[in-house]
Phi, psi and omega in degrees: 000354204238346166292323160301277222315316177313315190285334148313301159347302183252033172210047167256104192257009183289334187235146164314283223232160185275134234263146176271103170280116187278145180267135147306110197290161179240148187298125169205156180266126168250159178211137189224101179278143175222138169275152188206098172298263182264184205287325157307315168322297164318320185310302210304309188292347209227012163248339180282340151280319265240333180273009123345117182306118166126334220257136171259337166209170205206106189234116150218140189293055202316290183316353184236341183053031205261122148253172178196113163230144180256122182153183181258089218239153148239143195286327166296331174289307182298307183317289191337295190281357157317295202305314175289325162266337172248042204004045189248176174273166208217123168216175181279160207284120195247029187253147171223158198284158210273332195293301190333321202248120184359307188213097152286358189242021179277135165314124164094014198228312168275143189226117163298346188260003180322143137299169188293136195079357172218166166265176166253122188309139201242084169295324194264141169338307171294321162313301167314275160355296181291352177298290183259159177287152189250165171311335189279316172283348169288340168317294192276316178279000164281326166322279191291020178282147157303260166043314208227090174306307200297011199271000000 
């Protein structure tokens, strides 16, 4: 069967011009830091999505400095008009909560500006690599413990 349709497909002389298969965007949550002073601000972030083609819900968090929208959106498109209608700077939430990530207190993984309970999520290599420790030094400083009579 998928072999006719195709072949209806390229010898379908019925329409002028050639049919475009539209992709379908999928529901998903963007989370976005904005900074947000006040009750305006807040108004200002949260009118600035809400008219937006796609978006089904709009939560934002002033103590977190947090937006969070829900819909069928692209997250570069929302970030952009943040950015744009309400001229503050605006990027994706670049924070994760501290249990996930390995060593929360490795440079470049802790953040002070951080909400409470989370770190900035640690992707590039080097940050990881400084984080964990390799077999050899766990080796050698286990060797050498008060822990280990026989060292």
């Amino acid at each position: 069967m998928g072999a006719l349709d195709h072949l209806s497909n390229i010898f379908d002389c019925s329409s002028g011009h050639s049919k475009k298969l539209k992709k379908r965007k999928q529901l998903q949550t963007v989370e976005i830091k904005i900074k947000i002073d006040c009750e305006g601000c807040e108004r200002k972030v949260r009118r600035s999505v809400e008219g937006m083609k796609g978006v089904t819900s709009v939560e934002v968090s002033p103590k977190q400095n947090k937006l969070t929208v829900t819909g069928y959106v692209n997250p570069e498109k929302v970030v952009a008009r943040v950015a744009h209608r309400t001229g503050k700077k605006a990027e994706l939430w670049p924070y994760v909560p501290y249990d996930v990530v390995a060593h929360p207190y490795a440079p470049g993984v802790y953040d002070k500006k951080a909400p409470a309970g989370y770190v900035r999520n640690a992707e590039d290599p080097q940050i990881s690599q400084l984080a964990r420790a390799s077999s050899t030094e766990v080796r050698y400083t286990t060797a050498f413990s008060d822990e280990n009579p026989q060292a």
